[in-house]
Coordinates of C-alpha atoms and ligand atoms in Angstrom, one line a residue:
M1 CA -21.4 -10.4 4.2
I2 CA -22.1 -10.8 0.5
F3 CA -19.4 -12.9 -1.3
V4 CA -18.9 -12.1 -4.9
Q5 CA -16.5 -13.9 -7.3
T6 CA -17.4 -12.7 -10.8
K7 CA -17.7 -9.4 -12.6
K8 CA -21.4 -10.1 -13.4
E9 CA -22.2 -10.8 -9.7
M10 CA -20.3 -7.7 -8.8
D11 CA -22.3 -5.5 -11.2
E12 CA -25.6 -6.8 -9.8
S13 CA -24.5 -6.5 -6.1
I14 CA -23.2 -2.9 -6.7
K15 CA -26.5 -1.9 -8.2
L16 CA -28.3 -3.2 -5.1
L17 CA -25.8 -1.7 -2.6
K18 CA -26.0 1.7 -4.4
K19 CA -29.8 1.6 -4.3
N20 CA -29.8 1.2 -0.5
S21 CA -27.0 3.4 0.6
D22 CA -25.7 6.8 -0.1
K23 CA -21.9 6.1 0.0
I24 CA -19.8 3.1 -0.8
S25 CA -16.2 2.6 0.2
L26 CA -13.7 0.2 -1.4
V27 CA -10.7 -1.2 0.5
P28 CA -8.5 -3.0 -2.1
T29 CA -6.2 -5.6 -0.7
M30 CA -4.2 -8.7 -1.6
G31 CA -5.5 -10.6 1.4
N32 CA -3.7 -12.2 4.3
L33 CA -5.5 -9.5 6.3
H34 CA -3.9 -8.0 9.5
E35 CA -4.8 -5.2 11.9
G36 CA -3.5 -2.7 9.4
H37 CA -6.2 -3.7 6.8
L38 CA -8.8 -4.0 9.5
S39 CA -8.1 -0.4 10.6
L40 CA -8.7 0.7 6.9
I41 CA -12.1 -0.9 7.1
E42 CA -12.9 0.9 10.3
L43 CA -11.8 4.2 8.6
A44 CA -14.0 3.4 5.6
K45 CA -17.0 3.0 7.8
K46 CA -16.6 6.5 9.1
Y47 CA -17.0 7.8 5.6
S48 CA -19.6 5.5 4.1
S49 CA -22.6 3.3 4.9
K50 CA -21.3 0.3 3.0
V51 CA -17.8 -1.2 2.8
I52 CA -16.5 -3.4 0.0
V53 CA -13.2 -5.2 0.4
S54 CA -11.5 -6.8 -2.6
I55 CA -8.9 -9.6 -2.3
F56 CA -6.9 -10.2 -5.4
V57 CA -3.2 -11.1 -5.6
N58 CA -2.5 -9.0 -8.7
P59 CA 0.1 -10.7 -11.0
L60 CA 0.8 -7.5 -12.8
Q61 CA 2.5 -5.9 -9.8
F62 CA 5.0 -8.8 -9.2
G63 CA 8.3 -9.0 -11.0
E64 CA 9.6 -12.2 -12.5
N65 CA 11.7 -13.2 -9.5
E66 CA 9.3 -11.9 -6.9
D67 CA 6.9 -13.8 -4.6
F68 CA 3.7 -14.0 -6.6
H69 CA 3.4 -17.7 -6.2
K70 CA 4.3 -17.8 -2.6
Y71 CA 2.3 -14.7 -1.6
P72 CA 0.2 -15.9 1.4
R73 CA -3.4 -16.8 0.4
T74 CA -5.5 -17.1 3.5
L75 CA -9.1 -16.7 2.3
E76 CA -10.9 -18.6 5.1
K77 CA -9.1 -16.7 7.9
D78 CA -9.6 -13.4 6.0
M79 CA -13.4 -14.0 5.6
K80 CA -13.7 -14.6 9.3
K81 CA -12.0 -11.3 10.0
L82 CA -14.2 -9.5 7.5
I83 CA -17.4 -10.9 8.9
D84 CA -16.3 -9.9 12.4
K85 CA -15.6 -6.4 11.1
K86 CA -19.1 -6.3 9.5
C87 CA -17.7 -5.8 6.0
D88 CA -20.7 -5.6 3.6
L89 CA -19.2 -7.3 0.5
L90 CA -16.1 -9.2 -0.3
F91 CA -15.0 -9.3 -3.9
F92 CA -12.7 -12.3 -4.4
P93 CA -12.4 -12.8 -8.2
K94 CA -12.5 -16.5 -9.0
S95 CA -9.9 -16.0 -11.8
E96 CA -7.8 -13.3 -13.3
Q97 CA -10.2 -12.9 -16.2
E98 CA -12.8 -11.4 -13.8
I99 CA -10.5 -8.4 -13.4
F100 CA -8.6 -8.4 -16.6
P101 CA -11.2 -9.8 -19.1
E102 CA -9.7 -9.1 -22.5
T103 CA -6.2 -7.8 -22.4
H104 CA -6.8 -5.5 -25.4
I105 CA -9.5 -3.5 -23.7
I106 CA -7.7 -3.1 -20.4
K107 CA -6.4 0.4 -19.8
K108 CA -2.8 -0.2 -18.9
I109 CA -1.6 2.7 -16.7
N110 CA 1.9 4.0 -16.9
S111 CA 3.1 5.2 -13.5
G112 CA 5.5 7.6 -15.2
K113 CA 8.6 9.2 -13.6
L114 CA 7.2 8.9 -10.0
G115 CA 6.6 5.2 -10.5
N116 CA 10.2 4.6 -11.4
I117 CA 11.9 6.1 -8.4
L118 CA 12.4 4.6 -4.9
C119 CA 10.5 1.3 -4.8
G120 CA 9.8 1.6 -8.5
E121 CA 13.5 1.7 -9.3
K122 CA 14.0 -1.6 -7.5
R123 CA 10.8 -3.1 -8.9
P124 CA 10.4 -2.1 -12.6
G125 CA 6.8 -2.2 -13.7
H126 CA 5.5 -2.7 -10.2
F127 CA 3.5 0.5 -10.0
D128 CA 2.2 0.2 -13.5
G129 CA 0.7 -3.1 -12.3
V130 CA -0.7 -1.5 -9.2
L131 CA -2.3 1.4 -11.0
T132 CA -3.7 -0.9 -13.7
V133 CA -5.4 -3.1 -11.2
V134 CA -6.7 -0.2 -9.1
H135 CA -8.0 1.4 -12.3
Q136 CA -9.9 -1.8 -13.2
L137 CA -11.3 -2.1 -9.7
F138 CA -12.4 1.5 -9.7
S139 CA -14.0 1.1 -13.1
L140 CA -15.8 -2.0 -12.0
I141 CA -17.0 -1.0 -8.6
K142 CA -17.2 2.8 -9.0
P143 CA -16.9 3.5 -5.2
N144 CA -17.4 6.9 -3.7
I145 CA -14.4 6.4 -1.5
A146 CA -11.3 4.3 -1.6
V147 CA -9.0 3.6 1.3
F148 CA -5.3 2.8 1.3
G149 CA -2.6 2.5 3.9
A150 CA 0.2 5.0 4.5
K151 CA 2.9 2.3 4.7
D152 CA 2.8 2.1 1.0
Y153 CA 3.4 5.9 0.7
Q154 CA 4.6 6.0 -2.9
Q155 CA 1.7 3.7 -3.9
Q156 CA -0.9 6.0 -2.4
I157 CA 0.5 9.1 -4.0
L158 CA 0.5 7.4 -7.4
I159 CA -3.1 6.2 -6.8
R160 CA -4.2 9.7 -5.8
D161 CA -2.7 11.1 -9.0
M162 CA -4.2 8.4 -11.2
S163 CA -7.6 8.7 -9.5
K164 CA -7.6 12.5 -9.9
K165 CA -7.1 12.1 -13.6
F166 CA -9.5 9.2 -14.4
F167 CA -11.9 9.1 -11.4
P168 CA -12.1 12.7 -10.0
K169 CA -15.3 11.9 -8.1
I170 CA -13.6 9.1 -6.0
K171 CA -12.4 10.4 -2.6
I172 CA -9.1 8.8 -1.7
I173 CA -8.5 8.3 2.1
V174 CA -5.2 7.2 3.6
G175 CA -5.1 5.4 7.0
P176 CA -2.1 5.6 9.3
I177 CA 0.5 2.9 9.6
I178 CA -0.4 0.3 12.2
R179 CA 2.6 -1.1 14.1
D180 CA 3.4 -3.9 16.4
K181 CA 4.3 -3.0 20.0
N182 CA 7.9 -3.1 19.0
G183 CA 7.4 -0.5 16.2
L184 CA 7.4 -2.9 13.2
A185 CA 4.9 -1.7 10.6
L186 CA 2.3 -4.4 10.0
S187 CA 2.6 -6.0 6.5
S188 CA 1.4 -9.3 5.0
R189 CA 5.0 -10.0 4.1
N190 CA 6.1 -10.0 7.8
T191 CA 4.9 -13.6 7.8
Y192 CA 8.0 -14.5 5.7
L193 CA 10.4 -13.3 8.4
T194 CA 12.4 -15.8 10.5
K195 CA 12.4 -15.5 14.3
K196 CA 15.8 -13.8 14.1
E197 CA 14.7 -11.4 11.3
K198 CA 11.6 -10.5 13.3
E199 CA 13.8 -9.4 16.1
I200 CA 15.8 -7.0 13.9
A201 CA 13.0 -5.8 11.6
P202 CA 11.7 -3.2 14.1
F203 CA 15.1 -1.5 13.8
L204 CA 14.0 0.1 10.5
F205 CA 11.4 2.2 12.4
K206 CA 13.8 3.0 15.2
S207 CA 16.5 4.1 12.7
L208 CA 14.0 6.3 10.8
K209 CA 13.0 8.0 14.1
Q210 CA 16.7 8.5 14.9
G211 CA 17.3 9.9 11.4
I212 CA 14.6 12.5 11.9
K213 CA 16.4 13.7 15.0
Y214 CA 19.7 14.0 13.1
Y215 CA 18.0 15.8 10.3
K216 CA 16.4 18.3 12.6
E217 CA 19.7 19.0 14.2
N218 CA 21.8 19.3 11.0
N219 CA 19.3 20.0 8.2
D220 CA 21.6 17.8 6.1
V221 CA 19.9 15.0 4.0
N222 CA 23.1 13.3 2.9
F223 CA 24.6 13.2 6.4
T224 CA 21.3 11.8 7.8
K225 CA 21.0 9.1 5.1
K226 CA 24.6 8.1 5.7
E227 CA 24.2 7.9 9.5
V228 CA 21.0 5.9 9.3
K229 CA 22.5 3.6 6.6
N230 CA 25.4 2.8 8.9
M231 CA 23.1 2.1 11.8
L232 CA 21.2 -0.4 9.7
I233 CA 24.2 -2.0 8.2
N234 CA 25.7 -2.5 11.6
K235 CA 22.7 -4.6 12.5
G236 CA 23.3 -6.7 9.4
I237 CA 20.5 -5.2 7.5
E238 CA 20.8 -4.6 3.7
V239 CA 19.5 -1.2 2.7
D240 CA 17.6 -0.7 -0.6
Y241 CA 17.1 3.1 -0.1
L242 CA 16.7 5.8 2.4
E243 CA 15.3 9.1 1.3
I244 CA 14.0 12.3 2.8
R245 CA 11.5 14.0 0.5
D246 CA 8.6 16.4 0.5
N247 CA 5.1 14.9 0.9
H248 CA 4.8 14.5 -2.9
L249 CA 8.2 12.7 -3.0
N250 CA 10.1 15.5 -4.6
N251 CA 13.6 16.2 -3.5
L252 CA 13.7 18.8 -0.7
D253 CA 14.6 22.4 -1.6
N254 CA 15.4 25.0 1.0
T255 CA 12.4 27.1 0.3
N256 CA 10.0 24.6 1.9
K257 CA 11.6 24.1 5.3
R258 CA 8.4 24.3 7.2
N259 CA 6.4 21.9 4.9
K260 CA 5.6 18.3 5.7
K261 CA 8.4 16.0 4.9
I262 CA 8.8 12.2 4.8
F263 CA 11.6 9.9 5.7
L264 CA 11.2 6.7 3.7
G265 CA 13.2 3.5 4.0
S266 CA 13.3 0.1 2.3
I267 CA 15.4 -2.8 3.5
R268 CA 16.0 -6.4 2.8
L269 CA 16.0 -9.1 5.5
G270 CA 17.0 -12.3 3.7
N271 CA 14.6 -12.4 0.7
T272 CA 12.0 -10.2 2.3
K273 CA 11.7 -6.5 1.4
L274 CA 10.3 -4.3 4.1
I275 CA 9.3 -0.7 3.7
D276 CA 8.4 2.0 6.3
N277 CA 8.1 5.8 6.5
I278 CA 7.6 8.6 9.0
E279 CA 6.0 11.9 8.1
F280 CA 7.4 15.0 10.0
F281 CA 7.7 18.8 9.8
Ligands
LIG301 O1 -1.5 -2.4 -1.3 C1 -1.9 -3.5 -1.9 O2 -2.2 -4.4 -1.2 C2 -1.9 -3.6 -3.4 O3 -0.9 -3.0 -4.0 C3 -3.3 -3.1 -4.0 C4 -3.5 -1.6 -3.7 C5 -4.4 -3.9 -3.4 C6 -3.3 -3.4 -5.5 O4 -3.1 -4.7 -5.8

């Protein structure tokens, strides 16, 4: 695996990789890699001959009181996993400047209305930060394909929209949520959970599943949200939001009953925010 830490090295390696392969995929991550990330690398391999993974804990997507400083940084372990997965290149910028060289020439992306609902309402500026870093990575690496996880549903929709506008040639692929045996969606932030919190965290997935049953029986979004919220609160879980939306996160209207829908939830366990979602018809 090639290990690259500067923009200059990245430019050179990209030229080389592109010369020797037809398609290159990028899997952007913030590290602390788990089976969810590794499944995205597997998926990337199906679509391309070379896979690049980036690990960069992006300061722009963390709010002032969020976990930027304590976000798990596990480079050595991550590198072992990437070598095992036969990743071709790891981009691990040695400093922020390698990604955001001169602030005045960076294209700051505004995530608009869609970036300010759901997770964006709770984390102002978060999606602007995500889109800005992904825009920078796309500009630098110019992959043919980029792969993201379905757990961050709102993020992947926003990235698709941004990419369509600025990088129409990049194909965006979304890999399914990978779960523990108990249903908990894998996330780098699960490492923050205490033993007790780990026991109740899978209840988010269980409640969303139950909610879909209620919704199919009653066709009533508000009733479903209320029932599921009560289930979670009874387990001592603080609910940020629960929403049933169409697959582009618009409110449902009665004309699209047969279309794909999504039930999304965000909860807090102690200081840890967990999100999950289930798509259904
Ligand atoms: O999903 C993530 O890990 C991050 O939001 C991303 C896409 C790597 C941007 O920093």
